CSV table of C-alpha atoms and ligand atoms in Angstrom, one decimal:
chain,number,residue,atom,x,y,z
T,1,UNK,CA,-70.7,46.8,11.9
T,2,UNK,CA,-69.0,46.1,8.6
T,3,UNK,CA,-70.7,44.0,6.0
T,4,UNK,CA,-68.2,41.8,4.2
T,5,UNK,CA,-69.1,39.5,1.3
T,6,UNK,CA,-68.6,36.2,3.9
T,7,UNK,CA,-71.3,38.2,5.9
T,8,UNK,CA,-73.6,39.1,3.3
T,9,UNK,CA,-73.6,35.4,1.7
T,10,UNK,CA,-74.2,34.1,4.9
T,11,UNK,CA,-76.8,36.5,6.6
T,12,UNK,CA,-78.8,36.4,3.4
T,13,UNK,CA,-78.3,32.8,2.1
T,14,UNK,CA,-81.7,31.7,1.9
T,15,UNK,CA,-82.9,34.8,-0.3
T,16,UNK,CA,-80.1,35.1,-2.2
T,17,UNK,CA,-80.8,31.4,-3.5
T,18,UNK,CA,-84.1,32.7,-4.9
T,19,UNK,CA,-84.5,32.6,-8.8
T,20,UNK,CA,-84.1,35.7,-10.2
T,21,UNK,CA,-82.7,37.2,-6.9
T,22,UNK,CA,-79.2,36.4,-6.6
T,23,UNK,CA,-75.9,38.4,-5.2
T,24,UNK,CA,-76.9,41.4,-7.7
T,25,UNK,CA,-80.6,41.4,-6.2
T,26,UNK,CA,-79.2,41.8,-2.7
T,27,UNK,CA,-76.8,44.6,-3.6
T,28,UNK,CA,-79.9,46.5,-5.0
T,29,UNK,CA,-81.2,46.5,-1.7
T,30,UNK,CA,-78.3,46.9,0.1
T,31,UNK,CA,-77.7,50.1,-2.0
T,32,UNK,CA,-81.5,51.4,-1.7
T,33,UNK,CA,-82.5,53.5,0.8
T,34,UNK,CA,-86.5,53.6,2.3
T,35,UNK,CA,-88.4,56.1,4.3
T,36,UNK,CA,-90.9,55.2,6.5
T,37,UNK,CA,-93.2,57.2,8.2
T,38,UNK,CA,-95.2,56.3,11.2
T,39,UNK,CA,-93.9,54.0,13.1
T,40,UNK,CA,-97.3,52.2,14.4
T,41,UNK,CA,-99.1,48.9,13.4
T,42,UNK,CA,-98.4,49.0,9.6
T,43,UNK,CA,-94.5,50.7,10.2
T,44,UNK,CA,-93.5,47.9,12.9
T,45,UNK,CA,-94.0,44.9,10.4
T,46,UNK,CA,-92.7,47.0,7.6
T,47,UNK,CA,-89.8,47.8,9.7
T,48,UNK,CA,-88.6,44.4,10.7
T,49,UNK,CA,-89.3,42.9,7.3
T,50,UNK,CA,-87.2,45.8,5.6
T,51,UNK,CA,-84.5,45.7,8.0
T,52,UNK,CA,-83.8,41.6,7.7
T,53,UNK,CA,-84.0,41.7,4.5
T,54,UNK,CA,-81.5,44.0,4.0
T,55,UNK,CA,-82.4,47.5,2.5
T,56,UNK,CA,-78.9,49.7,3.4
T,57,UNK,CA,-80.7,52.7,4.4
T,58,UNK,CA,-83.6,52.6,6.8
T,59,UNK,CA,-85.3,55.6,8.0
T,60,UNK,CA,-88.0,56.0,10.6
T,61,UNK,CA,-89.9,58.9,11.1
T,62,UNK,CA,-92.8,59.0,14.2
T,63,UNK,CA,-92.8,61.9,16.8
T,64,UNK,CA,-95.3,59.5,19.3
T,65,UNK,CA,-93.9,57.9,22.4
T,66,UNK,CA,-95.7,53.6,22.8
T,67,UNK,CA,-98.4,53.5,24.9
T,68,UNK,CA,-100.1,50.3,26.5
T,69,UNK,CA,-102.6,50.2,23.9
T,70,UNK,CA,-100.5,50.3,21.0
T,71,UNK,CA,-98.9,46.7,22.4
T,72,UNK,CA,-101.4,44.3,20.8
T,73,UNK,CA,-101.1,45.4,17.4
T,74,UNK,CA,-97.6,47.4,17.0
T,75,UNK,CA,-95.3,44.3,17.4
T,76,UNK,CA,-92.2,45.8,17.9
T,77,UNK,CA,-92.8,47.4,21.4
T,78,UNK,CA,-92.6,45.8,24.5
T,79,UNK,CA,-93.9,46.8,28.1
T,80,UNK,CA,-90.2,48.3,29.1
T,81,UNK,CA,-91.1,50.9,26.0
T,82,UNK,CA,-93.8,52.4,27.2
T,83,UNK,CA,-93.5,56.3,26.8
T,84,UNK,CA,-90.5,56.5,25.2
T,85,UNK,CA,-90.2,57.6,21.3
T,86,UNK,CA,-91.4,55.1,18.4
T,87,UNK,CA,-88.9,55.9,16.0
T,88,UNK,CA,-85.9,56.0,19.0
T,89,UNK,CA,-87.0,52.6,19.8
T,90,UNK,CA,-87.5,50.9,16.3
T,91,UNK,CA,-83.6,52.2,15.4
T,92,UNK,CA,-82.6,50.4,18.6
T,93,UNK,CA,-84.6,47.1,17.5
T,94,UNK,CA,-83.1,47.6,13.7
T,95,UNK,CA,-79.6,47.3,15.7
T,96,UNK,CA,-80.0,44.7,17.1
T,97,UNK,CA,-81.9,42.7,14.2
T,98,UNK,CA,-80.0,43.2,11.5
T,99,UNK,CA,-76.7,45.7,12.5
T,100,UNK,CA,-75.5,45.9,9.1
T,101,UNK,CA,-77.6,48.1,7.7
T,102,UNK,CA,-77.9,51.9,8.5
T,103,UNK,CA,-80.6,53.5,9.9
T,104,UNK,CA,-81.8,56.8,11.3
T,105,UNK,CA,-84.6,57.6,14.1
T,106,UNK,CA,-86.6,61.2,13.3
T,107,UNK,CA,-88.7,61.7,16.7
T,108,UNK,CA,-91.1,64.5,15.1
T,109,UNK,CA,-94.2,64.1,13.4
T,110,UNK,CA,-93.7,65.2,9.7
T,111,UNK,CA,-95.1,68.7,8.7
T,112,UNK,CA,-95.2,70.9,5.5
T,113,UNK,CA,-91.9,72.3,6.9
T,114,UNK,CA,-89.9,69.5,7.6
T,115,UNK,CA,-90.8,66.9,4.9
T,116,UNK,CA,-88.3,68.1,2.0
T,117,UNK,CA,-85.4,67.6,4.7
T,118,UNK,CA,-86.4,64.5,6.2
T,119,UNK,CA,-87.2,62.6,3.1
T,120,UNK,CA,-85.1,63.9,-0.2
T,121,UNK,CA,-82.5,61.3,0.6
T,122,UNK,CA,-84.6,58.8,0.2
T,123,UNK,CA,-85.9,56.7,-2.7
T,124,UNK,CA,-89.3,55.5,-2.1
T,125,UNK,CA,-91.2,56.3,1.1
T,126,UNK,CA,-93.8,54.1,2.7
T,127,UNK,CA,-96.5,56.0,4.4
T,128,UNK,CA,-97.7,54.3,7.1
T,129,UNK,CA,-99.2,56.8,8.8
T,130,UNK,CA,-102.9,57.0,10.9
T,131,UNK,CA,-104.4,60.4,9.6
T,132,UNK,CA,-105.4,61.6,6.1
T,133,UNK,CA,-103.9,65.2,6.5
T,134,UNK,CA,-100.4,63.0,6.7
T,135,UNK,CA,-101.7,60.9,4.1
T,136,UNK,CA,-102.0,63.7,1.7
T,137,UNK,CA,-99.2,65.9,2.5
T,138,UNK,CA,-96.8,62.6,2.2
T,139,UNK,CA,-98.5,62.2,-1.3
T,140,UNK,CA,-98.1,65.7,-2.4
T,141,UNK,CA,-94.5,65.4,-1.8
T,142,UNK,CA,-94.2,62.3,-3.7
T,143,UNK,CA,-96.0,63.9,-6.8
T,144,UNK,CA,-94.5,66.9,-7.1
T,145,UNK,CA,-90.5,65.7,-6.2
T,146,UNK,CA,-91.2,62.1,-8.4
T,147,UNK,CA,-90.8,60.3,-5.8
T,148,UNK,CA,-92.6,57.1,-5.3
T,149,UNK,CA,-94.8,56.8,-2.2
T,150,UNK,CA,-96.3,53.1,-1.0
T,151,UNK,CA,-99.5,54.0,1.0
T,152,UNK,CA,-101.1,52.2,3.7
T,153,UNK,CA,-104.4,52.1,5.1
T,154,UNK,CA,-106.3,50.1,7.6
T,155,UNK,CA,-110.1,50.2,8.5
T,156,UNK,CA,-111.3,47.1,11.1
T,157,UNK,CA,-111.0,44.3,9.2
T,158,UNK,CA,-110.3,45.6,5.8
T,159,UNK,CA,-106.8,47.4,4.5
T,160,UNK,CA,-105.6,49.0,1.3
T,161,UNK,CA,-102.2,49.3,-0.3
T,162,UNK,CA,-101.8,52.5,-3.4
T,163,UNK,CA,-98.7,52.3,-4.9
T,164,UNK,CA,-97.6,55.6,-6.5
T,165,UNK,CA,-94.7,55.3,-8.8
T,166,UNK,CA,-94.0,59.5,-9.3
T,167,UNK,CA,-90.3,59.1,-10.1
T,168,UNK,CA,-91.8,57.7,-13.4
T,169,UNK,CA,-93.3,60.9,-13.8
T,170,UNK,CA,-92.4,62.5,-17.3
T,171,UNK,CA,-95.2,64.7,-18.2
T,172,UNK,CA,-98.2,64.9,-15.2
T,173,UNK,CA,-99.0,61.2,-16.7
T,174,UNK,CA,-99.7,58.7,-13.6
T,175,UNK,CA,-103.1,59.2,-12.1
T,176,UNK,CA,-102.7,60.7,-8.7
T,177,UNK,CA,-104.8,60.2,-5.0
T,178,UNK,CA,-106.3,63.2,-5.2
T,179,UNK,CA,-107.8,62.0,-8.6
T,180,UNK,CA,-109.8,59.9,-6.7
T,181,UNK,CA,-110.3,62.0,-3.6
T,182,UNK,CA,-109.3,65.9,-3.8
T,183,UNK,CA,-109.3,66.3,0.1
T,184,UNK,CA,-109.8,64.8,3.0
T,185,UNK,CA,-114.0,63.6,3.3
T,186,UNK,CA,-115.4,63.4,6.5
T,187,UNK,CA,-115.9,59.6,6.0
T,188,UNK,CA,-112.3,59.0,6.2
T,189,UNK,CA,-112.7,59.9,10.4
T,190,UNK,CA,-110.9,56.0,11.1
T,191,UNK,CA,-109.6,56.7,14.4
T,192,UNK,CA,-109.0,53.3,15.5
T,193,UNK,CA,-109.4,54.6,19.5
T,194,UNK,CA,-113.1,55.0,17.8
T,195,UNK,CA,-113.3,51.7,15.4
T,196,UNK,CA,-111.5,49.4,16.4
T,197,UNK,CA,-108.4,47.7,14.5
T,198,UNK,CA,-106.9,44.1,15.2
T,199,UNK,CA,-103.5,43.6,14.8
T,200,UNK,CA,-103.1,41.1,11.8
T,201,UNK,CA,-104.5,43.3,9.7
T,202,UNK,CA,-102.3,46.5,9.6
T,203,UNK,CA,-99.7,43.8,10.1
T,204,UNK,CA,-100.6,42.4,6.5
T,205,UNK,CA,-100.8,45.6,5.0
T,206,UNK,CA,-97.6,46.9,6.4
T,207,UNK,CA,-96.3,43.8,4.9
T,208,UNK,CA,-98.1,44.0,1.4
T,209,UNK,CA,-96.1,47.9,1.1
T,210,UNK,CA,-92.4,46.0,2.0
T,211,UNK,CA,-92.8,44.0,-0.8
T,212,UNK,CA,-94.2,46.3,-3.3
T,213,UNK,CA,-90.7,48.3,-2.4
T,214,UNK,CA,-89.0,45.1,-2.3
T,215,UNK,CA,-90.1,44.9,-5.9
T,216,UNK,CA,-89.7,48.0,-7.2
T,217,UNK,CA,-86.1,47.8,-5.7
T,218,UNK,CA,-85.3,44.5,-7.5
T,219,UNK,CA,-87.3,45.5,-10.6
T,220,UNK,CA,-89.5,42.7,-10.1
T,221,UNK,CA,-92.5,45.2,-10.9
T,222,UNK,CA,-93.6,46.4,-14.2
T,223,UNK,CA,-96.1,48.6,-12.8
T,224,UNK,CA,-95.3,51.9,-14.3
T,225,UNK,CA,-98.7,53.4,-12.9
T,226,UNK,CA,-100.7,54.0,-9.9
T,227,UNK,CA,-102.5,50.5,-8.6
T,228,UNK,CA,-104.3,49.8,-5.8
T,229,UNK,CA,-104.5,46.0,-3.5
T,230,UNK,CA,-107.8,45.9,-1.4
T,231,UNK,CA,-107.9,43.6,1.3
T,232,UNK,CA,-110.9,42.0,3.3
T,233,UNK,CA,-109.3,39.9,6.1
T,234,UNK,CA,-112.5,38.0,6.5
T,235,UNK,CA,-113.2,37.3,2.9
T,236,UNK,CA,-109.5,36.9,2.0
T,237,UNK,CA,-109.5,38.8,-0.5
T,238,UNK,CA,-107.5,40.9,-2.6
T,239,UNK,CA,-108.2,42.9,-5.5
T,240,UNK,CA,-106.3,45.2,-8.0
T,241,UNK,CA,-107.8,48.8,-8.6
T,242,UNK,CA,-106.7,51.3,-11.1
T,243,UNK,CA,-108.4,54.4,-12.2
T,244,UNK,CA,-108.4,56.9,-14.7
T,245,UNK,CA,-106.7,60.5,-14.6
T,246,UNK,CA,-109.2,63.1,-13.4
T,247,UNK,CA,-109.2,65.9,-15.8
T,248,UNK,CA,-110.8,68.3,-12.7
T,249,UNK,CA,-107.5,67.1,-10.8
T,250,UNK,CA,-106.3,70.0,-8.7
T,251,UNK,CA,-103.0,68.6,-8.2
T,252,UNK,CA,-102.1,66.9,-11.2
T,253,UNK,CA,-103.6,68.2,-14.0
T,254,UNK,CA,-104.1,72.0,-13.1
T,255,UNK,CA,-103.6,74.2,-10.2
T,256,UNK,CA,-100.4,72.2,-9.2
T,257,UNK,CA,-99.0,72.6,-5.6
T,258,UNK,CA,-102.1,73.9,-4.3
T,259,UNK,CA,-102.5,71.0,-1.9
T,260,UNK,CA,-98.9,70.3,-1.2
T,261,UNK,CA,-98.9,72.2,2.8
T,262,UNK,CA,-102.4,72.3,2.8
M,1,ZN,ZN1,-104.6,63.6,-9.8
């Protein structure tokens, strides 16, 4: 469907009125496209958030088919969805939400091999992913193409947000993940089949990575490093991290691309 001025001043009204938001704001978001991979707790809040608020370009990348135990936490699925492809169905729900904006359904998981094609056209890609080897091979690609990557991760009642901004890179100068962790420690096993995970909580973290895009989009963000959010539901809390460039770094400081498809 075409999006008119009448349409956009009407379907977005209410933000639109914000200070500092305005017509221009929504036209940044219209004209910004966002990558999100994994399509499971953290991606289905991300998704509708993203999609009503009106970024143009919404892709959706998850090669797994809903299952009845994804239903309590991965609220965009209903029990008519059950085994049929995550990112098929969130493009059907974007349609109907909000069918003025594009957006594109990739039923694979991404690989080494596929992740230059899937996400180049994009300008920032949320990770929402449930694995580390993901995690890592989504933030390779960020560092070493400068493009920013928003990272989720959820563990029972606790959740963390990164934000990498690489397409600020100029010279190897933002601190990287792997400056923190340079693979994947066993300790990082969080399979929620194994843990456990209730739904509010990826739901606030997928939510917490929106808006840091949202930002970023709109300029409201004058982060021009990495940062971390940690989040303990139970405390409600939420802290800021930032840390220091490793100078044993093997991605970004020597040895680059060793890690990127491995
Ligand atoms: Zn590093």
């Amino acid at each position: 469907m075409v999006m008119n001025d009448e349409i956009i001043n009407k379907y977005y009204a209410k933000q639109i009125n914000l200070p500092n938001f305005g017509i221009d704001g929504q036209n940044k978001l219209i004209n910004s496209k966002v990558l999100i991979i994994g399509a499971g707790a953290l991606g289905c809040s991300a998704i509708l958030y993203l999609s009503a608020i009106g970024i143009g370009t919404l892709g959706i990348c998850d090669g797994d088919n809903v299952e009845i135990e994804n239903l309590h936490r991965q609220i965009l699925y209903d029990i008519d969805d059950i085994g049929k492809n995550k990112a098929v169905i969130s493009v059907d729900k974007i349609k109907r939400k909000n069918p003025y904006i594009k957006s594109k359904a990739y039923s694979r998981m991404i690989t080494c091999e596929n992740i230059n094609l899937i996400a180049s056209d994009y300008d920032i890609v949320l990770d929402c992913s449930d694995n580390y080897d993901t995690k890592f091979l989504v933030h390779d690609y960020g560092y070493n193409n400068k493009k920013t990557i928003i990272q989720g991760n959820i563990y029972q009642y606790e959740g963390e947000v990164f934000v990498f901004p690489f397409q600020n890179l100029t010279n190897c100068d933002i601190p990287c993940y792997r400056c923190l962790w340079d693979h994947v420690p066993k300790t990082f096993d969080r399979n929620t089949s194994i843990k456990g995970v209730i739904g509010i909580v990826p739901g606030i973290v997928g939510l917490l990575q929106s808006f840091e895009a949202i930002k970023l989009i709109l300029g409201f963000s004058s982060e021009e490093s990495s940062i971390g959010y940690l989040y303990n539901s139970i405390e409600c809390e939420l802290n800021k991290i930032r840390w220091c460039k490793n100078d044993k770094c093997k991605l970004c400081c020597r040895e680059r691309n060793k890690y990127i498809c491995g």
